[in-house]
Coordinates of C-alpha atoms in Angstrom, one line a residue:
X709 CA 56.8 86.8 50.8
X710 CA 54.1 84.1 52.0
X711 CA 52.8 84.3 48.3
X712 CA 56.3 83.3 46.8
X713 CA 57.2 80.3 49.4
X714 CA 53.7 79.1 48.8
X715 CA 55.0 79.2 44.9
X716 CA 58.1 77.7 46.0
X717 CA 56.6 74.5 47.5
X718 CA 53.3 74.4 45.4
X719 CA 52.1 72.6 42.9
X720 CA 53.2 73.8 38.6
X721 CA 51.7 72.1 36.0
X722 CA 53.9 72.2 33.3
X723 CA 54.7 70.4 29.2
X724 CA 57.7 68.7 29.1
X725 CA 59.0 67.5 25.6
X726 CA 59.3 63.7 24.8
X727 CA 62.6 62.6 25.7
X728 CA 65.1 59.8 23.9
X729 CA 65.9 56.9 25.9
X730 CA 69.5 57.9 25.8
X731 CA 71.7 57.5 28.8
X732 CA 72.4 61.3 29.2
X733 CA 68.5 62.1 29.1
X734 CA 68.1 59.3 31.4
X735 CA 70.5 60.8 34.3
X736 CA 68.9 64.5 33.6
X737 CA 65.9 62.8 35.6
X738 CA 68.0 62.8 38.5
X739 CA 68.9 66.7 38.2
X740 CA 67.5 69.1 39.9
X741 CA 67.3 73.0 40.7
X742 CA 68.9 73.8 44.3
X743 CA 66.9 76.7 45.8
X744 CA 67.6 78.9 49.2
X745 CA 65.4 81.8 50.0
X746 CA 66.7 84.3 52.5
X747 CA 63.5 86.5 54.4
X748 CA 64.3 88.6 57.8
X749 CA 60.9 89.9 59.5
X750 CA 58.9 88.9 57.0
X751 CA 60.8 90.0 53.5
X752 CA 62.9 88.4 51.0
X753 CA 66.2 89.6 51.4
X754 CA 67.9 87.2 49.1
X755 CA 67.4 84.3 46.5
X756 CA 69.7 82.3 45.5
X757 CA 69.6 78.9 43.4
X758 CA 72.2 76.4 41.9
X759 CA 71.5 72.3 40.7
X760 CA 72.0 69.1 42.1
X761 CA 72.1 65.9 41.4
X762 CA 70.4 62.5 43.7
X763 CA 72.0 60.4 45.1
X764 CA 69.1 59.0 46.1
X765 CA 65.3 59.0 46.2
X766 CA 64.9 61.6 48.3
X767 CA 68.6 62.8 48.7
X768 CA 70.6 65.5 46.7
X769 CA 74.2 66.5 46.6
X770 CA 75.2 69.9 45.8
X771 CA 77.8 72.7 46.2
X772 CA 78.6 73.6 50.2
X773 CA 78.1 77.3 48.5
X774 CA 75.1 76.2 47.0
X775 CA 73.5 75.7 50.5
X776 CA 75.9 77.5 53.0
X777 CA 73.1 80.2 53.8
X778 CA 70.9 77.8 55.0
X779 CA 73.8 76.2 56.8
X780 CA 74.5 79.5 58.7
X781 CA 71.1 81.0 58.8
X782 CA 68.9 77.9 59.3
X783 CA 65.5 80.0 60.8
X784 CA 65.9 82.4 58.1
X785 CA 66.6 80.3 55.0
X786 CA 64.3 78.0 53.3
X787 CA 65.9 75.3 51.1
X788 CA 63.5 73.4 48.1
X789 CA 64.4 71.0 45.1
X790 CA 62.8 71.2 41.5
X791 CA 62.8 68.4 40.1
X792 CA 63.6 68.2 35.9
X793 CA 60.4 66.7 35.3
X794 CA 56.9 66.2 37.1
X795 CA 54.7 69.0 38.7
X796 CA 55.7 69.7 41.7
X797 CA 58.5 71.4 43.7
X798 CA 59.7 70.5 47.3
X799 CA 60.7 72.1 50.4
X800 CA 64.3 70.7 51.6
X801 CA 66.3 70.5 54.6
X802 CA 70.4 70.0 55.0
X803 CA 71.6 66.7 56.2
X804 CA 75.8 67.2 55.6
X805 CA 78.3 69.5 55.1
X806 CA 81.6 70.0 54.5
X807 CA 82.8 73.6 53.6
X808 CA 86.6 72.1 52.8
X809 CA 85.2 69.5 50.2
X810 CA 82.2 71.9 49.0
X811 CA 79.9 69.5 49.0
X812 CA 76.2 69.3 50.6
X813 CA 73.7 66.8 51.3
X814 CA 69.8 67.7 51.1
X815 CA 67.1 66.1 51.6
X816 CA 63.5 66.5 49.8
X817 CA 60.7 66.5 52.7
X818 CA 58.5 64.7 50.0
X819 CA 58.3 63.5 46.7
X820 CA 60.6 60.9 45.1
X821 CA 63.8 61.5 42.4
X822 CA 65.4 58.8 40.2
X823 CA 68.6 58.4 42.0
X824 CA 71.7 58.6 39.9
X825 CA 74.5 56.2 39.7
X826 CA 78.0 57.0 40.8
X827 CA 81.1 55.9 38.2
X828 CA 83.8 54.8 40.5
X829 CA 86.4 53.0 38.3
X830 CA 89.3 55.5 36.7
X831 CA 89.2 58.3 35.0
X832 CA 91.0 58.9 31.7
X833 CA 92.3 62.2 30.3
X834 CA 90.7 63.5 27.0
X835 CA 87.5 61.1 28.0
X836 CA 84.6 62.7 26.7
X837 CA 81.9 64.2 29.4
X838 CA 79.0 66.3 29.7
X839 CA 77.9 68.8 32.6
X840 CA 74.0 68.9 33.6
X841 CA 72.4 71.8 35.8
X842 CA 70.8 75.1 35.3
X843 CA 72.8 77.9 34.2
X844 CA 72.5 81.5 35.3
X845 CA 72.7 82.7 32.2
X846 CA 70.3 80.8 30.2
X847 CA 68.1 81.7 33.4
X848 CA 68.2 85.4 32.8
X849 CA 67.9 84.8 29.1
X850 CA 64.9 82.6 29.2
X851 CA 62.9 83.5 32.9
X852 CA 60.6 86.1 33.1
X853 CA 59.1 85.7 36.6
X854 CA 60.0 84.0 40.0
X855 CA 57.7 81.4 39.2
X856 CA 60.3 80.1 36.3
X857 CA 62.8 79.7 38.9
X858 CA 61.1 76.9 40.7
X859 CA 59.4 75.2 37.5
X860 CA 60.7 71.8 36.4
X861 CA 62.1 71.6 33.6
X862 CA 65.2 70.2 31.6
X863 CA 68.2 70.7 32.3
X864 CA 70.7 72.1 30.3
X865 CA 73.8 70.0 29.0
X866 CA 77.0 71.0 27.5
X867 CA 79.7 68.8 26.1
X868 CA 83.5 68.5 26.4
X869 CA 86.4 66.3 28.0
X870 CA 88.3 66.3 31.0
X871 CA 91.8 67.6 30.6
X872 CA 93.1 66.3 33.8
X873 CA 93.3 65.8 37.7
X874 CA 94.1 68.4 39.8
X875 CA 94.7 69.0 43.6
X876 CA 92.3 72.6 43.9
X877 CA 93.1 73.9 47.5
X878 CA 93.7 70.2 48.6
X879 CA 90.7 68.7 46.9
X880 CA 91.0 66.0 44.3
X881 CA 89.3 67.8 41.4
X882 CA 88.7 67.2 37.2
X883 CA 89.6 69.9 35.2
X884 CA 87.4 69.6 32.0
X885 CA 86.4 71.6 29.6
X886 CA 82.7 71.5 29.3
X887 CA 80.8 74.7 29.4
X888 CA 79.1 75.6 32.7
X889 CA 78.2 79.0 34.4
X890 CA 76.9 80.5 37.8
X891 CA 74.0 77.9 38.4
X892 CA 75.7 74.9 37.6
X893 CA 76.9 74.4 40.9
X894 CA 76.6 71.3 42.3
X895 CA 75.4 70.0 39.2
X896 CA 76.5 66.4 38.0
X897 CA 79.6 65.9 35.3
X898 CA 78.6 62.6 33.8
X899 CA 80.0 60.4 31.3
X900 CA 78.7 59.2 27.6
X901 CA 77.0 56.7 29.9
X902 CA 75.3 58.5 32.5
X903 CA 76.9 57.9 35.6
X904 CA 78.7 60.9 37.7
X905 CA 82.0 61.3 37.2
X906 CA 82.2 64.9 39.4
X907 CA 80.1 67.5 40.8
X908 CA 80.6 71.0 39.1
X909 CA 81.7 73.6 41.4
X910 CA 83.9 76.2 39.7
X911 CA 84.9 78.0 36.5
X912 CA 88.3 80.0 35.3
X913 CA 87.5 83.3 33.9
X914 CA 87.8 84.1 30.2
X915 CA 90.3 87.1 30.7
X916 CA 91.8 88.8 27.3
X917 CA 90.0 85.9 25.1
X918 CA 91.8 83.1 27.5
X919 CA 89.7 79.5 27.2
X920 CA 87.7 78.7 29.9
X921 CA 88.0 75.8 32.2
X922 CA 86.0 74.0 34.7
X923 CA 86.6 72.3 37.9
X924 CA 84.3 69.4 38.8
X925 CA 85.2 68.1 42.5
X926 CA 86.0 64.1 42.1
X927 CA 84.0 61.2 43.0
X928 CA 86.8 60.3 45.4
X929 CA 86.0 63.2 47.3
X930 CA 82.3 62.4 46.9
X931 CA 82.9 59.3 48.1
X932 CA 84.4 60.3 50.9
X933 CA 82.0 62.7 51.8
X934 CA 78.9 60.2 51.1
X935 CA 80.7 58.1 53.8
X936 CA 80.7 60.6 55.8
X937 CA 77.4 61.6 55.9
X938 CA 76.5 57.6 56.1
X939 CA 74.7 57.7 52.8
X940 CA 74.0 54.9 50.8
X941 CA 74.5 55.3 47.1
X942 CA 74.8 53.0 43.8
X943 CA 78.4 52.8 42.5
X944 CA 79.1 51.4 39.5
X945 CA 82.7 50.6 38.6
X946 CA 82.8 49.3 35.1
X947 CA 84.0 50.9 31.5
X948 CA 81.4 53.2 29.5
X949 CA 80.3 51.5 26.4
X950 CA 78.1 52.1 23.7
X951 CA 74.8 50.3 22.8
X952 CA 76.4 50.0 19.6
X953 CA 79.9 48.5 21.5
X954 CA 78.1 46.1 24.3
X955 CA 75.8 45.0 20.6
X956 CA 78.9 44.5 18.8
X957 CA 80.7 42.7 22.1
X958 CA 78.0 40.2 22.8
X959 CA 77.8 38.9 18.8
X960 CA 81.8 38.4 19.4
X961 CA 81.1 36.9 22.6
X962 CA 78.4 34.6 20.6
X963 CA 80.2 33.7 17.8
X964 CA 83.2 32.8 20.2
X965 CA 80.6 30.7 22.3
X966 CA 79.5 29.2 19.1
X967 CA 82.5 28.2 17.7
X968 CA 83.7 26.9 21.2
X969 CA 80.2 24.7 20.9
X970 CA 81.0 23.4 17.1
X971 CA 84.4 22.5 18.6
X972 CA 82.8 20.9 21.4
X973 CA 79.8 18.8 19.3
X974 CA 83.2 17.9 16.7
X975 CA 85.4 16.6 19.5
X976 CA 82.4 14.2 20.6
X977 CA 81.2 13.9 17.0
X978 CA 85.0 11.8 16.5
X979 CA 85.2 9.9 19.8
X980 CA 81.6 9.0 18.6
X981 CA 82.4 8.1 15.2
X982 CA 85.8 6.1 17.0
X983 CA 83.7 4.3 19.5
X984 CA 81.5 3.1 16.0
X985 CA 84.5 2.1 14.3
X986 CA 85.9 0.1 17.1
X987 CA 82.5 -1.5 17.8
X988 CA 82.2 -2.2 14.2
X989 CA 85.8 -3.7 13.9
X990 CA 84.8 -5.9 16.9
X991 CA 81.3 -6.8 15.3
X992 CA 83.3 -8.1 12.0
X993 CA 86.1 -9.9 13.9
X994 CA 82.6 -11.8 15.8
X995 CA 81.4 -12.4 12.5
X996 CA 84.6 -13.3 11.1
X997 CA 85.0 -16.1 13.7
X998 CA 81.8 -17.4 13.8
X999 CA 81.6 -17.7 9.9
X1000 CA 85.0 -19.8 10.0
X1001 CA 83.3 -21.7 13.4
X1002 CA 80.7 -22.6 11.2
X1003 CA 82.7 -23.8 8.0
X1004 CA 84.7 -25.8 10.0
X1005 CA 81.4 -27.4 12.0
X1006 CA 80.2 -28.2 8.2
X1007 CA 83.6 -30.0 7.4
X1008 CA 83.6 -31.6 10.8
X1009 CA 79.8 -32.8 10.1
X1010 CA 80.7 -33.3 6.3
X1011 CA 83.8 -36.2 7.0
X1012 CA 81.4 -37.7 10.0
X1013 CA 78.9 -38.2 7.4
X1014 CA 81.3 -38.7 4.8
X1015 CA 82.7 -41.9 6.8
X1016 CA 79.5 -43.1 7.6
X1017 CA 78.7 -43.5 4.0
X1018 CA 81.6 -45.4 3.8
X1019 CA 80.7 -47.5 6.8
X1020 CA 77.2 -48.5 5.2
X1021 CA 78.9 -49.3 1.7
X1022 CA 81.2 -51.2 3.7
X1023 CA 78.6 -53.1 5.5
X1024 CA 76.5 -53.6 2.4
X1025 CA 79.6 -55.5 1.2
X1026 CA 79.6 -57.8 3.9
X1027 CA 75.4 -58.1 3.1
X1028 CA 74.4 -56.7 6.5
X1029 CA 71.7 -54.6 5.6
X1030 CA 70.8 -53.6 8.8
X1031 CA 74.0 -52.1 9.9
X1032 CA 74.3 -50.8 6.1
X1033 CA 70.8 -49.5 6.4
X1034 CA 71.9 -47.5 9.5
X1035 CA 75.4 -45.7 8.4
X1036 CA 74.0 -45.1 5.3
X1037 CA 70.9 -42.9 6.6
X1038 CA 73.5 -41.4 9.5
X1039 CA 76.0 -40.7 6.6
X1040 CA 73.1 -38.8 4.4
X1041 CA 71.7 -37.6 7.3
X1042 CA 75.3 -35.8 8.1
X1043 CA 76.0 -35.0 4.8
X1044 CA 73.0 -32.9 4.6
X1045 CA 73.5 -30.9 8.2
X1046 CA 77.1 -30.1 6.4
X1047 CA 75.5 -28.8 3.3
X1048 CA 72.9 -26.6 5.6
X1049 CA 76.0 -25.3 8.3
X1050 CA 77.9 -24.2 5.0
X1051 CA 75.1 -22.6 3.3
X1052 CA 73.5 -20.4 6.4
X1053 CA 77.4 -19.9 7.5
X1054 CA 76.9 -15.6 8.7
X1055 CA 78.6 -13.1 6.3
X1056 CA 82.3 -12.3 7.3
X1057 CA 80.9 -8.2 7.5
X1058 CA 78.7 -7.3 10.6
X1059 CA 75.5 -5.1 9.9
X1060 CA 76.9 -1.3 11.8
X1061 CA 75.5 -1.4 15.6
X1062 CA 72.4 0.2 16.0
X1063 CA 72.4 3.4 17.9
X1064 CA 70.7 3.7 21.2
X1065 CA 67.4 5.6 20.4
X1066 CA 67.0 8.6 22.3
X1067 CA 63.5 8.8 24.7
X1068 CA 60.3 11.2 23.5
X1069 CA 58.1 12.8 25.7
X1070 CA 55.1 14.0 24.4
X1071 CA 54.7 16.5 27.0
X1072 CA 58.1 18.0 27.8
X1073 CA 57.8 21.4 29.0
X1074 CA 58.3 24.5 27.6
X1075 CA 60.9 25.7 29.9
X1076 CA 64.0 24.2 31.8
X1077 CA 62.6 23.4 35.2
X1078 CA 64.7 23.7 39.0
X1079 CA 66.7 25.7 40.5
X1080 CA 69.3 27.8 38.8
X1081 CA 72.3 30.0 39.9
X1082 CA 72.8 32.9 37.1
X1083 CA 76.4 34.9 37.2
X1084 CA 76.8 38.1 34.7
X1085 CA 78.4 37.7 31.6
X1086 CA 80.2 40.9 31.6
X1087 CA 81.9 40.6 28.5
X1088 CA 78.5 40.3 26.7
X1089 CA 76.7 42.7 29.1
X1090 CA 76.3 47.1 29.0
X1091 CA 76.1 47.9 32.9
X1092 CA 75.4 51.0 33.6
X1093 CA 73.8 51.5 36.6
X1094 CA 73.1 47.8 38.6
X1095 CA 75.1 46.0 40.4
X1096 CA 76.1 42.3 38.7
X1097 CA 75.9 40.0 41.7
X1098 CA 74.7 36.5 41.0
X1099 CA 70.7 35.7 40.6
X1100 CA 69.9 32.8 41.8
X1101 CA 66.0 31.6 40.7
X1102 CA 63.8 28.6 40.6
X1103 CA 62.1 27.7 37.7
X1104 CA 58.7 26.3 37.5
X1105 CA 57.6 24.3 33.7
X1106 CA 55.0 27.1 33.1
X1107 CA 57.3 29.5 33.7
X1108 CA 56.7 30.6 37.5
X1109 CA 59.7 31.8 38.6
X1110 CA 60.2 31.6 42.3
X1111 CA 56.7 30.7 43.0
X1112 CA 55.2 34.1 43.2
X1113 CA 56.1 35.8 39.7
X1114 CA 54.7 34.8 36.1
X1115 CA 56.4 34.9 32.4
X1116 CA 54.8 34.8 29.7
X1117 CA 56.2 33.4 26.5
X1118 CA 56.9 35.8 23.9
X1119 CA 56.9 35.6 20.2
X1120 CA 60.4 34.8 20.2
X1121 CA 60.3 31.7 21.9
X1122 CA 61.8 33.4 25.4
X1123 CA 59.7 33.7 28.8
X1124 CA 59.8 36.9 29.9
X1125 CA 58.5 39.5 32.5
X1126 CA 58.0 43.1 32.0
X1127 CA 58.0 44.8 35.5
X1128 CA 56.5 48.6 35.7
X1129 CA 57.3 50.1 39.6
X1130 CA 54.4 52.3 40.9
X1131 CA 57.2 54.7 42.4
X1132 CA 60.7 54.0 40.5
X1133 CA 60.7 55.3 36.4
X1134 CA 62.6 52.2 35.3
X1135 CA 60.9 49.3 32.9
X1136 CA 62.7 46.2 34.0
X1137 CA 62.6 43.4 31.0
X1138 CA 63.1 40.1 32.3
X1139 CA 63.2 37.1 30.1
X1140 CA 65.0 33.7 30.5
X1141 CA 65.9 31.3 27.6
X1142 CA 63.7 28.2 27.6
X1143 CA 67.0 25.6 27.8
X1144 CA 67.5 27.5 31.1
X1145 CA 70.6 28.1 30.1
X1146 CA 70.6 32.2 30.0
X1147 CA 68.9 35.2 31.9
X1148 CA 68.4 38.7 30.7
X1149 CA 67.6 41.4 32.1
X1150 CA 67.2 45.0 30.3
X1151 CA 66.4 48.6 32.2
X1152 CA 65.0 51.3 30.1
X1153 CA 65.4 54.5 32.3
X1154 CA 62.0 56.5 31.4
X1155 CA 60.8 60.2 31.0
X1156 CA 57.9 60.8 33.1
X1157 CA 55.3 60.6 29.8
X1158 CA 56.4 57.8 28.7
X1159 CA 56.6 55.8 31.9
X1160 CA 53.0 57.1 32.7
X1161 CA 51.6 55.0 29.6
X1162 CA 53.8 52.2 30.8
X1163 CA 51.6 51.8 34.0
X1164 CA 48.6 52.3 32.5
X1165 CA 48.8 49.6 30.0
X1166 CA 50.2 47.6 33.2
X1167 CA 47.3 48.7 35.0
X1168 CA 44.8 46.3 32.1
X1169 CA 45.9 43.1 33.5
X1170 CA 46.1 42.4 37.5
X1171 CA 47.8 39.3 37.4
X1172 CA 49.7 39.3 41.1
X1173 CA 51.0 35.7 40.9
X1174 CA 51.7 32.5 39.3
X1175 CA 48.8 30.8 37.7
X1176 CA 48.3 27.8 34.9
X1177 CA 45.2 29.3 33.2
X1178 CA 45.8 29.8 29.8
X1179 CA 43.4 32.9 29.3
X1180 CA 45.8 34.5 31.7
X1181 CA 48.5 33.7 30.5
X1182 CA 47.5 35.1 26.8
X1183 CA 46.4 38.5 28.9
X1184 CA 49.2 39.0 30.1
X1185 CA 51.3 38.5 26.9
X1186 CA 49.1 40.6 24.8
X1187 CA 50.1 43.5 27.9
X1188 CA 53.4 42.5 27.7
X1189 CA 53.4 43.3 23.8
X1190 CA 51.5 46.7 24.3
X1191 CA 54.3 47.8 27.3
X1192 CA 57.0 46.9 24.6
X1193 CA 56.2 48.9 21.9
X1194 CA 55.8 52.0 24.0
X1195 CA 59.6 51.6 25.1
X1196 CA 62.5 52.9 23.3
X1197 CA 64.1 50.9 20.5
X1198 CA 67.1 50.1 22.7
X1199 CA 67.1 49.9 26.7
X1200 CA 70.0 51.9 28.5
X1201 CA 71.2 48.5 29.9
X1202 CA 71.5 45.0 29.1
X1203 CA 72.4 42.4 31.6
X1204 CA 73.5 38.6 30.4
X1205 CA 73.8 36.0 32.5
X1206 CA 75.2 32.5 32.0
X1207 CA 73.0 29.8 34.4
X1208 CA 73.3 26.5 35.3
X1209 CA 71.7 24.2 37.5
X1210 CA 72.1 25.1 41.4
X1211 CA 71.2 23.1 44.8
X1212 CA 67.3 23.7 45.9
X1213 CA 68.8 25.5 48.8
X1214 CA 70.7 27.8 46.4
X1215 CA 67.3 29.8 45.8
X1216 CA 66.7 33.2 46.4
X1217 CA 64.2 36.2 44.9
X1218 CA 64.5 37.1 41.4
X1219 CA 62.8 39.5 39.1

């Protein structure tokens, strides 16, 4: 007995396969095997095991008959959690439970699980699900000791759809049709995007070659429960969409944004091109004027001068040279000032008004600097497990963002951020579009192997905080580069946010 509790609780080193970044490999992270071990004066009397799902870190819902021996026997049961991947198993102990809802509340003594998001918007008949646990069955077809009992590994799925809601003995319950046995108790029903839709608890039987059915107990209930118990848990409420769908929803959204822009630029392209035609019509109507101001001035100056010759011819008839001498020059004199006022009179077309010219600076920076508030764009976003609630951030020119973490600009013009958690397996991808104008943010939810390279490519460069030396700066780019091409082609969610500028005081911790 000691031998096989130490087994329970110790230590198994065991090969898991490579897994795709897909959303239902992601939440199989956050399953686990539910075991109970019955002993009386020393000796196992009874083993028993079913799955789970967290809800947490270090918290797992289950089946109320998953876990009601350790309820009613509590110094003769042990409880412990097996992880689906890793090398360890853990002991547990029971937090909650509620024999009417059938649902239990455990929680691992050590050791961390990738906690599971909760889908809390409705639920559609005919939607397509799939159920995650350990199966009895497969158990006695594939174990061959005790020790494969409490070894992580994968869980198995199995695909189908929910039929309907049902009230089962007063419980608000899915009926669904994807295949589960003995074992996946207290497992997780999830949809195509990961997030639990219902905890398995029971099956119809398959009498005379009837079809079977399953009953998963509703997140209303779990909800309920989880309050309950005062747990905390991540609830997302929003449809299930494809990578393919949110891909094919943000070019719409794009295009739309585009054409609304082209629409914009247009509209201010024609005031512009009326407030030239106006100043242009004014310009001429100027010219106009002061081309017939100055004609007239040249006939004005022309008869004065005109006269005046007359005046000296007249007074070179009456032999008075002097005064003849006088009108004479004064007449030539005027004459010419006419000819000169005609000939320089302006055009009656103005030249167009020159435009104002715009400023250069030689050393604008690379990034839209101050302080922005960022809301989701949902209709260009796949949210799958975060919640959306504004980012506010202040942005520095070298692309310190709220004066304690560094981007790095990437080879598509974007600063970005690639954060790899010591404890969580998530790689956030953080980048923000130099104009300042948009903020992304994209999770890839990581098998174990695969996060393990993350950190140890992380682990190269130790920047910890802002810095303007460029030989850092290219580090932590190049690591940035490595830690992407390790990740999947596609990230299980994609955040978009539309920012603008924001009050100083508006400023809060970002990414």
């Amino acid at each position: 007995m000691t031998r096989f509790l130490a087994l329970l609780l110790a230590l198994l080193t065991v090969t898991l396969p490579a897994r795709a970044a897909d959303d239902i490999s992601a939440v199989s992270r956050s399953v686990v095997r539910v075991v109970t071990v019955a002993m009386v004066d020393g000796e196992v009397v009874g083993f028993g095991h079913g799955s789970g799902i967290a809800i947490s870190p270090t918290r797992i819902v289950t089946n109320a008959h998953v876990v009601e021996s350790a309820a009613r026997y509590p110094g003769n049961v042990a409880l412990g959690v097996v992880p689906s991947e890793g090398q360890k198993s853990y002991a547990a102990k029971l937090i909650a439970i509620d024999t009417e809802r059938d649902l239990a509340l455990i929680e691992m003594t050590e050791g961390r699980v990738p906690a599971a998001a909760v889908y809390s918007g409705p639920i559609e008949s005919g939607v397509d699900v799939v159920a995650l646990g350990y199966p009895g069955n497969v158990d006695l077809a594939t174990a061959r000791s005790a020790a494969d009992y409490i070894t992580p590994r994968t869980p198995v799925r199995s695909e189908g759809n929910v039929s309907n809601r049902q009230l089962v003995e007063g419980v608000d319950s899915l009926v669904h049709t994807a295949k589960i046995s003995r074992g996946n108790s207290g497992g997780p029903l999830v949809d195509q995007c990961g997030r639990v839709v219902g905890i398995n608890a029971a099956i119809t039987r398959a009498d005379e070659g009837d079809s079977p059915f399953a009953f998963a107990i509703s997140t209303r209930e779990l909800a309920r429960f989880l309050a309950d118990a005062n747990q905390p848990y991540s609830s997302i409420g929003t449809p299930c969409l494809s990578m393919a769908e949110a891909d094919a929803r943000d070019r719409a959204a794009l295009d739309a944004d585009a054409r609304k822009a082209a629409e914009a630029n247009a509209a201010k392209e024609e005031a512009a091109a009326r407030d030239r035609q106006l100043r242009q019509e004014r310009a001429d109507e100027e010219a106009l004027a002061a081309r017939e101001n100055r004609i007239a001035l040249a006939g004005v100056l022309f008869v004065i001068g005109a006269l005046s010759a007359g005046a000296g011819l007249m007074f070179h008839g009456q032999e008075n040279a002097r005064n003849a001498k006088i009108a004479g020059a004064a007449g030539a004199a005027l004459i010419l000032a006419a000819a000169v006022v005609f000939i320089t009179r302006p055009d009656a077309h103005a030249e167009p008004p020159a435009e104002k010219a715009k400023p250069v600076f030689a050393d604008a920076p690379t990034v839209a600097e101050g302080q922005f508030l960022c809301t989701i764009r949902a209709d260009r976003s796949r949210i799958t497990v975060s919640s959306t609630t504004d980012v506010p951030m202040k942005v520095a020119a070298n692309g310190c963002v709220n004066d304690r973490t560094q981007y790095a600009q990437g080879a598509d013009g974007h600063w970005q951020r690639i954060l790899v958690p010591n404890d969580d397996a998530t790689v956030t991808v953080a980048s923000l579009d130099p104009t300042g104008k948009e903020y992304r943010v994209e999770r890839y939810l990581l098998d174990a192997d695969t996060m393990t390279r993350a950190r140890e490519i992380r682990a190269g460069v130790t920047l910890k905080s802002c810095t303007a030396d460029p030989d850092a700066l290219a580090g932590l780019a190049t690591q940035q580069e490595a830690i992407r091409a390790v990740l999947p082609a596609s990230p299980n969610e994609r955040l978009v946010y539309q920012c603008q500028k924001a009050a100083a005081s508006a400023a809060a911790p970002a990414p």
